[in-house]
Amino acid sequence: MTSSAAAPKRLRRPTWAGRNYTLLTAASVVTSLGSQGALIAAAFAVLDAGGDGGDVGLVAAARTLPLVLFLLIGGAVADRLPRHRVMVAANTLNCLSQGAFAVLVLAGEPQLWQMMLLTALGGTGQAFFGPAAEGMLMSSVSGDQVARAFALFRLATQGAGLGGAAVGGAMVAVIGPGWVLAVDAAAFAVAGALRAFLDVSHIPPREPGEGLLADLRDGWREVVGRPWLWSIVAQFSVVVAVVGAAESVYGPLVARDSLGGAGPWGLALGAFGAGNVGGAILMMRWKPRRMLLAGTLCVFPLAMPSAALAVPLSVAGLCAVMFVSGVALEVFGVSWMTALHQEIPEDRLSRVSAYDWFGSVSMVPLATALAGPAEEAFGRTASLWGCTVLVIVVTAAVLCVSDVRNMTRRTKEVVQGAPAIGEPAGSKGPADAS
């Protein structure tokens, strides 16, 4: 054996992990590490300034409101302008707003309105960033390994988020929330620099449009013209809202009254994050032929946490349920991204993504606001069972849509990137027999 043959082989990136994909994944890891800790830091910054739980809720709402208001506009802008420029501009806004937030906290005595304003700027940046990032990610991969690429991206992001929450919480306790916010601002700066090097030469130049409203109408027609698309967006507007209300409002209350306090609840949320990582690892190897059917069936387990809180289960039982639901959510997430990549034309990806995001977040403020009155009117246990039933009912309804049951994975690229609206989904290209 020659010395050259005995030398270790040089590690190579998979063919599907190109330059853009690598940059996008690295940038997402950086921002996930910073942002998860910043969410904890923002809450403690409010409390350290003399605020109460209601003030924490106001700051959180200040982020959600502009996210809802500007998402659709952000999607249209991302399909009209080069997506990497939209992403860099949004990262710059997030960097500046978080940096200013950090300075206020480190200087002492930040006012509630100041924290709400800076948080709202961050939400505005996210509204423009999210659709552009999803469109850019989907345009960065091709071939029959797209599901593995999306799974690896989600694995890296979820793992970084899980680690960021743990490290961020410890940093808040040791060095204070102001410095954690400063670290998040630096993370946005690094991520924006990485995204500035994205190569968009492979993306065809955008044709001059008829205006922003026309772009929004085109995106709307793309959504409503595909029953599988609008039905799942409608489904998740309910699922995300009731699951969010159960976990953000009822979960801490059940933990306080029956499970031993914040520690066990934090452990349960950590189990959910670990399930996300496990689900992403699973989807790197599993490629279900009927991807939307597999993904939609995995939405049913998202009803389990509400039921577990209604009983309530022991801490160990709740952690097991949260882990399973985390796995199931990732199976749906990868299947959904694969379907969008396969079926939606590249020049409309960001607009469709914006409608998808809008459907997912638009009802969350209403659901969390109604959670308290629902508990007073029906009781906490009945309200939690109601959340469980809603998830099951809307998911069962989506299974009545034929394209959700029958859409199949393609193994070859299609010339136009997607079937025309009204053509059966998955009808072009050979189906994956695996």
Coordinates of C-alpha atoms in Angstrom, one line a residue:
M1 CA 0.0 0.0 0.0
T2 CA 1.4 3.4 -1.0
S3 CA 1.7 6.2 1.4
S4 CA -0.8 8.3 -0.5
A5 CA -3.3 5.5 -0.3
A6 CA -2.7 5.2 3.4
A7 CA -3.3 8.9 4.0
P8 CA -6.7 9.8 5.4
K9 CA -9.3 10.9 2.9
R10 CA -10.1 14.5 2.8
L11 CA -13.5 15.3 4.1
R12 CA -15.8 16.7 1.5
R13 CA -19.2 18.4 1.7
P14 CA -22.1 16.4 0.2
T15 CA -22.9 17.5 -3.3
W16 CA -26.3 18.9 -2.1
A17 CA -24.6 21.1 0.5
G18 CA -23.4 23.9 -1.8
R19 CA -21.9 27.2 -0.8
N20 CA -25.2 29.0 -0.3
Y21 CA -26.6 26.2 1.8
T22 CA -23.5 26.1 4.0
L23 CA -23.6 29.9 4.5
L24 CA -27.3 29.9 5.3
T25 CA -26.9 27.1 7.8
A26 CA -23.9 28.7 9.5
A27 CA -25.7 32.0 9.8
S28 CA -28.9 30.4 11.1
V29 CA -26.8 28.6 13.8
V30 CA -25.2 31.8 14.9
T31 CA -28.5 33.7 15.2
S32 CA -30.3 30.8 16.9
L33 CA -27.6 30.7 19.6
G34 CA -28.0 34.4 20.3
S35 CA -31.8 34.8 19.9
Q36 CA -32.9 32.1 22.3
G37 CA -30.8 33.6 25.1
A38 CA -32.0 37.1 24.1
L39 CA -35.7 36.0 24.6
I40 CA -34.8 35.1 28.2
A41 CA -32.8 38.2 28.7
A42 CA -35.5 40.5 27.4
A43 CA -38.0 39.1 30.0
F44 CA -35.6 39.5 32.8
A45 CA -34.6 43.0 31.7
V46 CA -38.3 44.0 32.1
L47 CA -38.5 42.4 35.5
D48 CA -35.2 43.9 36.7
A49 CA -36.5 47.3 35.6
G50 CA -39.4 46.9 38.0
G51 CA -42.0 45.5 35.6
D52 CA -44.3 42.6 36.3
G53 CA -45.7 39.7 34.3
G54 CA -48.1 42.0 32.4
D55 CA -45.2 44.2 31.3
V56 CA -43.3 41.1 30.0
G57 CA -46.4 40.3 28.0
L58 CA -46.6 43.8 26.6
V59 CA -43.0 43.6 25.4
A60 CA -43.6 40.1 23.8
A61 CA -46.8 41.5 22.1
A62 CA -44.8 44.5 20.8
R63 CA -42.6 42.0 18.9
T64 CA -45.6 39.9 17.6
L65 CA -47.7 42.8 16.3
P66 CA -45.3 44.1 13.6
L67 CA -44.5 40.5 12.7
V68 CA -48.2 40.0 11.8
L69 CA -48.6 43.5 10.2
F70 CA -45.5 43.3 7.9
L71 CA -45.2 39.6 7.0
L72 CA -47.1 39.8 3.8
I73 CA -45.3 42.9 2.7
G74 CA -42.0 41.2 3.6
G75 CA -42.8 38.3 1.4
A76 CA -43.7 40.5 -1.6
V77 CA -40.5 42.5 -1.1
A78 CA -38.4 39.4 -0.9
D79 CA -39.7 38.1 -4.3
R80 CA -39.2 41.5 -5.9
L81 CA -35.7 42.3 -4.6
P82 CA -32.6 40.1 -4.3
R83 CA -33.4 38.0 -1.2
H84 CA -29.9 38.1 0.3
R85 CA -30.1 41.9 0.4
V86 CA -33.4 41.8 2.2
M87 CA -31.9 39.3 4.7
V88 CA -28.8 41.5 5.3
A89 CA -31.0 44.6 5.8
A90 CA -33.2 42.8 8.3
N91 CA -30.2 41.5 10.2
T92 CA -28.8 45.0 10.3
L93 CA -32.1 46.3 11.8
N94 CA -32.1 43.5 14.4
C95 CA -28.4 44.2 15.2
L96 CA -29.1 47.9 15.8
S97 CA -32.3 47.4 17.8
Q98 CA -30.8 44.7 20.0
G99 CA -27.6 46.8 20.5
A100 CA -29.7 49.8 21.5
F101 CA -31.7 47.5 23.9
A102 CA -28.5 46.3 25.4
V103 CA -27.1 49.8 25.9
L104 CA -30.4 50.9 27.6
V105 CA -30.3 47.9 30.0
L106 CA -26.6 48.3 30.8
A107 CA -27.1 52.0 31.4
G108 CA -29.8 51.2 33.9
E109 CA -33.5 52.1 34.3
P110 CA -34.8 51.4 30.8
Q111 CA -38.4 52.6 30.3
L112 CA -41.1 50.2 29.3
W113 CA -42.0 52.1 26.1
Q114 CA -38.4 52.1 25.0
M115 CA -38.1 48.3 25.4
M116 CA -41.4 47.9 23.5
L117 CA -40.3 50.1 20.7
L118 CA -36.9 48.3 20.3
T119 CA -38.6 44.9 20.5
A120 CA -41.1 46.1 17.8
L121 CA -38.2 47.0 15.5
G122 CA -36.9 43.5 16.0
G123 CA -40.2 42.0 15.1
T124 CA -40.3 44.2 11.9
G125 CA -36.9 42.9 10.9
Q126 CA -38.1 39.4 11.4
A127 CA -41.2 40.0 9.2
F128 CA -39.0 40.9 6.3
F129 CA -36.3 38.3 7.1
G130 CA -38.4 35.2 7.5
P131 CA -40.0 35.0 4.0
A132 CA -36.7 36.0 2.3
A133 CA -34.7 33.4 4.3
E134 CA -37.1 30.6 3.5
G135 CA -37.2 31.4 -0.2
M136 CA -33.4 31.6 -0.3
L137 CA -33.0 28.3 1.5
M138 CA -35.3 26.5 -0.9
S139 CA -33.6 28.0 -3.9
S140 CA -30.2 26.8 -2.5
V141 CA -30.9 23.1 -2.8
S142 CA -32.0 20.8 -5.7
G143 CA -32.2 17.2 -6.6
D144 CA -33.5 14.2 -4.7
Q145 CA -31.7 15.1 -1.5
V146 CA -33.7 18.3 -0.7
A147 CA -35.4 16.6 2.3
R148 CA -32.1 15.6 3.8
A149 CA -30.8 19.2 3.3
F150 CA -33.9 20.7 5.0
A151 CA -33.6 18.2 7.8
L152 CA -29.9 19.0 8.4
F153 CA -30.7 22.7 8.4
R154 CA -33.4 22.3 10.9
L155 CA -31.3 20.0 13.0
A156 CA -28.5 22.6 13.2
T157 CA -30.9 25.4 13.9
Q158 CA -32.9 23.5 16.6
G159 CA -29.7 22.2 18.2
A160 CA -28.3 25.7 18.3
G161 CA -31.5 27.1 19.7
L162 CA -31.6 24.4 22.5
G163 CA -28.0 25.2 23.4
G164 CA -28.6 28.9 23.1
A165 CA -31.5 28.8 25.6
A166 CA -29.5 26.9 28.1
V167 CA -26.3 29.0 27.8
G168 CA -28.4 32.2 27.6
G169 CA -30.3 31.4 30.8
A170 CA -27.0 30.8 32.6
M171 CA -25.4 34.0 31.2
V172 CA -28.4 36.1 32.3
A173 CA -27.9 34.8 35.9
V174 CA -24.1 35.3 35.9
I175 CA -23.5 38.5 33.9
G176 CA -27.0 40.0 33.5
P177 CA -29.5 40.5 30.7
G178 CA -27.8 43.5 29.1
W179 CA -24.7 41.6 28.1
V180 CA -26.8 38.7 26.7
L181 CA -28.6 41.2 24.5
A182 CA -25.3 42.6 23.4
V183 CA -24.1 39.1 22.4
D184 CA -27.3 38.7 20.4
A185 CA -26.7 42.0 18.6
A186 CA -23.2 40.7 17.7
A187 CA -24.6 37.4 16.5
F188 CA -26.9 39.3 14.1
A189 CA -23.9 41.3 12.8
V190 CA -21.9 38.0 12.2
A191 CA -24.9 36.4 10.5
G192 CA -25.6 39.4 8.3
A193 CA -21.9 39.4 7.2
L194 CA -22.2 35.7 6.3
R195 CA -25.4 36.2 4.3
A196 CA -23.8 39.1 2.4
F197 CA -21.6 36.5 0.6
L198 CA -24.6 34.5 -0.8
D199 CA -24.4 33.9 -4.5
V200 CA -27.6 34.8 -6.3
S201 CA -26.3 34.5 -9.9
H202 CA -28.3 31.2 -10.4
I203 CA -31.6 33.0 -9.7
P204 CA -33.2 34.4 -12.8
P205 CA -33.6 38.3 -12.7
R206 CA -37.0 39.4 -11.5
E207 CA -39.3 40.7 -14.2
P208 CA -40.7 44.2 -13.4
G209 CA -44.0 43.8 -11.7
E210 CA -47.1 45.8 -11.5
G211 CA -46.6 46.9 -7.9
L212 CA -46.6 45.6 -4.4
L213 CA -50.4 45.0 -4.3
A214 CA -50.2 43.0 -7.5
D215 CA -47.4 40.9 -6.1
L216 CA -49.5 40.2 -3.0
R217 CA -52.5 39.2 -5.2
D218 CA -50.3 36.8 -7.1
G219 CA -49.1 35.2 -3.9
W220 CA -52.7 34.9 -2.7
R221 CA -53.8 33.3 -5.9
E222 CA -50.9 30.9 -5.6
V223 CA -52.1 29.9 -2.1
V224 CA -55.9 29.6 -2.7
G225 CA -55.4 27.9 -6.1
R226 CA -53.8 24.9 -4.3
P227 CA -56.2 23.2 -1.8
W228 CA -53.4 21.3 -0.1
L229 CA -51.6 24.6 0.6
W230 CA -54.4 26.8 1.9
S231 CA -55.9 23.9 3.9
I232 CA -52.7 23.3 5.8
V233 CA -52.1 27.0 6.4
A234 CA -55.6 27.3 7.8
Q235 CA -55.0 24.2 9.9
F236 CA -51.8 25.6 11.4
S237 CA -53.5 29.0 12.2
V238 CA -55.6 27.0 14.7
V239 CA -52.9 24.5 15.8
V240 CA -50.2 27.0 16.5
A241 CA -52.7 29.3 18.3
V242 CA -54.1 26.7 20.7
V243 CA -50.8 24.9 21.3
G244 CA -49.2 28.3 22.0
A245 CA -51.9 29.2 24.4
A246 CA -51.7 25.9 26.2
E247 CA -47.9 26.0 26.5
S248 CA -47.4 29.7 27.3
V249 CA -50.4 30.3 29.6
Y250 CA -51.7 27.0 31.0
G251 CA -48.4 25.1 31.1
P252 CA -46.7 27.4 33.7
L253 CA -49.9 27.4 35.8
V254 CA -50.2 23.6 35.8
A255 CA -46.5 23.4 36.6
R256 CA -46.8 25.8 39.5
D257 CA -49.9 24.1 41.0
S258 CA -49.2 20.4 40.3
L259 CA -45.7 19.7 39.1
G260 CA -43.4 21.5 41.4
G261 CA -42.8 24.9 39.8
A262 CA -40.8 26.4 37.0
G263 CA -38.0 23.8 37.1
P264 CA -40.1 20.8 35.9
W265 CA -41.8 23.0 33.2
G266 CA -38.4 24.1 31.9
L267 CA -37.4 20.4 31.8
A268 CA -40.5 19.6 29.8
L269 CA -39.7 22.4 27.3
G270 CA -36.2 21.1 27.1
A271 CA -37.6 17.6 26.2
F272 CA -39.6 19.2 23.4
G273 CA -36.5 20.8 22.0
A274 CA -34.7 17.5 22.3
G275 CA -37.6 16.0 20.3
N276 CA -37.1 18.6 17.6
V277 CA -33.5 17.5 17.3
G278 CA -34.4 13.9 17.2
G279 CA -37.1 14.5 14.6
A280 CA -34.6 16.3 12.4
I281 CA -32.1 13.4 12.7
L282 CA -34.9 11.0 11.7
M283 CA -35.8 13.0 8.6
M284 CA -32.2 13.0 7.4
R285 CA -32.7 9.3 6.7
W286 CA -36.5 8.8 6.2
K287 CA -38.0 10.1 3.0
P288 CA -41.7 9.2 3.1
R289 CA -43.2 8.8 -0.4
R290 CA -46.4 10.6 0.5
M291 CA -44.7 13.4 2.3
L292 CA -47.8 15.5 3.2
L293 CA -49.7 12.5 4.4
A294 CA -46.8 11.5 6.7
G295 CA -46.4 15.1 7.9
T296 CA -50.1 15.7 8.5
L297 CA -50.5 12.4 10.5
C298 CA -47.6 13.7 12.7
V299 CA -49.7 16.8 13.6
F300 CA -52.0 14.6 15.7
P301 CA -49.4 14.2 18.5
L302 CA -49.3 18.0 18.9
A303 CA -52.6 17.5 20.8
M304 CA -50.9 15.4 23.4
P305 CA -49.2 18.1 25.5
S306 CA -52.6 19.8 26.2
A307 CA -54.1 16.5 27.2
A308 CA -51.1 15.7 29.4
L309 CA -51.5 19.1 31.2
A310 CA -55.3 18.5 31.5
V311 CA -54.8 15.2 33.4
P312 CA -52.1 16.2 34.6
L313 CA -49.4 13.6 34.0
S314 CA -46.3 13.3 36.2
V315 CA -43.2 15.3 35.2
A316 CA -41.7 12.2 33.6
G317 CA -44.9 11.5 31.6
L318 CA -45.1 15.1 30.5
C319 CA -41.5 15.1 29.3
A320 CA -42.1 11.9 27.3
V321 CA -45.1 13.5 25.7
M322 CA -43.3 16.7 24.9
F323 CA -40.4 14.7 23.4
V324 CA -42.7 12.8 21.1
S325 CA -44.6 16.0 20.0
G326 CA -41.2 17.6 19.3
V327 CA -40.2 14.7 17.0
A328 CA -43.6 14.8 15.3
L329 CA -43.4 18.5 14.6
E330 CA -40.0 18.1 12.9
V331 CA -41.4 15.4 10.7
F332 CA -44.1 17.7 9.6
G333 CA -41.7 20.7 9.2
V334 CA -39.3 18.8 6.9
S335 CA -42.2 17.3 4.9
W336 CA -43.8 20.7 4.5
M337 CA -40.6 22.4 3.3
T338 CA -40.1 19.6 0.8
A339 CA -43.6 20.0 -0.6
L340 CA -43.2 23.8 -0.9
H341 CA -39.8 23.4 -2.7
Q342 CA -41.3 20.8 -5.1
E343 CA -44.6 22.5 -5.9
I344 CA -44.1 26.3 -5.7
P345 CA -42.3 28.3 -8.5
E346 CA -39.0 29.8 -7.3
D347 CA -40.1 33.4 -8.0
R348 CA -43.1 33.0 -5.7
L349 CA -41.5 31.1 -2.8
S350 CA -41.2 34.1 -0.5
R351 CA -44.7 35.3 -1.0
V352 CA -46.2 31.9 -0.3
S353 CA -43.9 31.6 2.7
A354 CA -45.2 34.9 4.0
Y355 CA -48.8 33.7 3.8
D356 CA -47.8 30.5 5.5
W357 CA -46.1 32.5 8.3
F358 CA -49.0 34.9 8.6
G359 CA -51.4 32.0 9.0
S360 CA -49.2 30.5 11.7
V361 CA -48.8 33.6 13.8
S362 CA -52.0 35.7 13.2
M363 CA -54.2 34.0 15.7
V364 CA -51.6 33.5 18.5
P365 CA -52.2 36.9 20.2
L366 CA -56.0 36.3 20.2
A367 CA -55.6 32.8 21.5
T368 CA -53.3 33.8 24.3
A369 CA -55.5 36.8 25.2
L370 CA -58.6 34.5 25.4
A371 CA -56.8 31.8 27.4
G372 CA -57.5 33.5 30.7
P373 CA -61.2 34.3 30.1
A374 CA -61.7 30.7 28.9
E375 CA -60.2 29.3 32.1
E376 CA -62.6 31.5 34.1
A377 CA -65.6 30.5 32.1
F378 CA -64.9 26.7 31.6
G379 CA -62.1 25.9 34.0
R380 CA -58.5 25.1 33.2
T381 CA -59.0 21.4 32.6
A382 CA -61.9 21.8 30.2
S383 CA -60.0 24.5 28.3
L384 CA -57.0 22.2 27.9
W385 CA -59.2 19.4 26.6
G386 CA -60.7 21.9 24.3
C387 CA -57.2 22.7 22.9
T388 CA -56.7 18.9 22.4
V389 CA -60.0 18.5 20.5
L390 CA -59.3 21.5 18.2
V391 CA -56.0 20.1 17.1
I392 CA -57.5 16.7 16.4
V393 CA -60.5 18.1 14.5
V394 CA -58.7 20.5 12.2
T395 CA -56.0 17.9 11.4
A396 CA -58.6 15.3 10.6
A397 CA -60.3 17.8 8.3
V398 CA -57.1 18.4 6.4
L399 CA -56.9 14.7 5.6
C400 CA -60.1 15.0 3.6
V401 CA -58.1 17.0 1.0
S402 CA -57.0 14.5 -1.7
D403 CA -53.7 16.2 -2.5
V404 CA -52.7 16.0 1.1
R405 CA -53.2 12.3 1.0
N406 CA -51.9 11.6 -2.4
M407 CA -49.0 14.1 -3.2
T408 CA -45.9 12.1 -3.9
R409 CA -42.2 12.9 -3.8
R410 CA -40.4 13.5 -7.1
T411 CA -36.9 12.2 -7.7
K412 CA -36.1 14.5 -10.6
E413 CA -36.3 18.2 -11.1
V414 CA -39.2 19.5 -13.2
V415 CA -38.5 22.1 -15.9
Q416 CA -40.8 24.8 -14.6
G417 CA -40.3 24.0 -10.9
A418 CA -43.9 23.2 -10.2
P419 CA -47.2 22.1 -11.8
A420 CA -49.6 24.8 -12.9
I421 CA -52.3 25.8 -10.5
G422 CA -55.2 23.5 -10.8
E423 CA -53.0 20.5 -12.0
P424 CA -52.9 17.6 -9.6
A425 CA -50.0 17.9 -7.2
G426 CA -47.2 15.5 -7.7
S427 CA -48.4 14.7 -11.2
K428 CA -45.1 15.5 -13.0
G429 CA -42.0 13.4 -12.7
P430 CA -41.6 9.9 -11.4
A431 CA -42.6 9.2 -7.8
D432 CA -40.1 8.0 -5.3
A433 CA -40.7 4.3 -4.7
S434 CA -38.8 4.2 -1.5

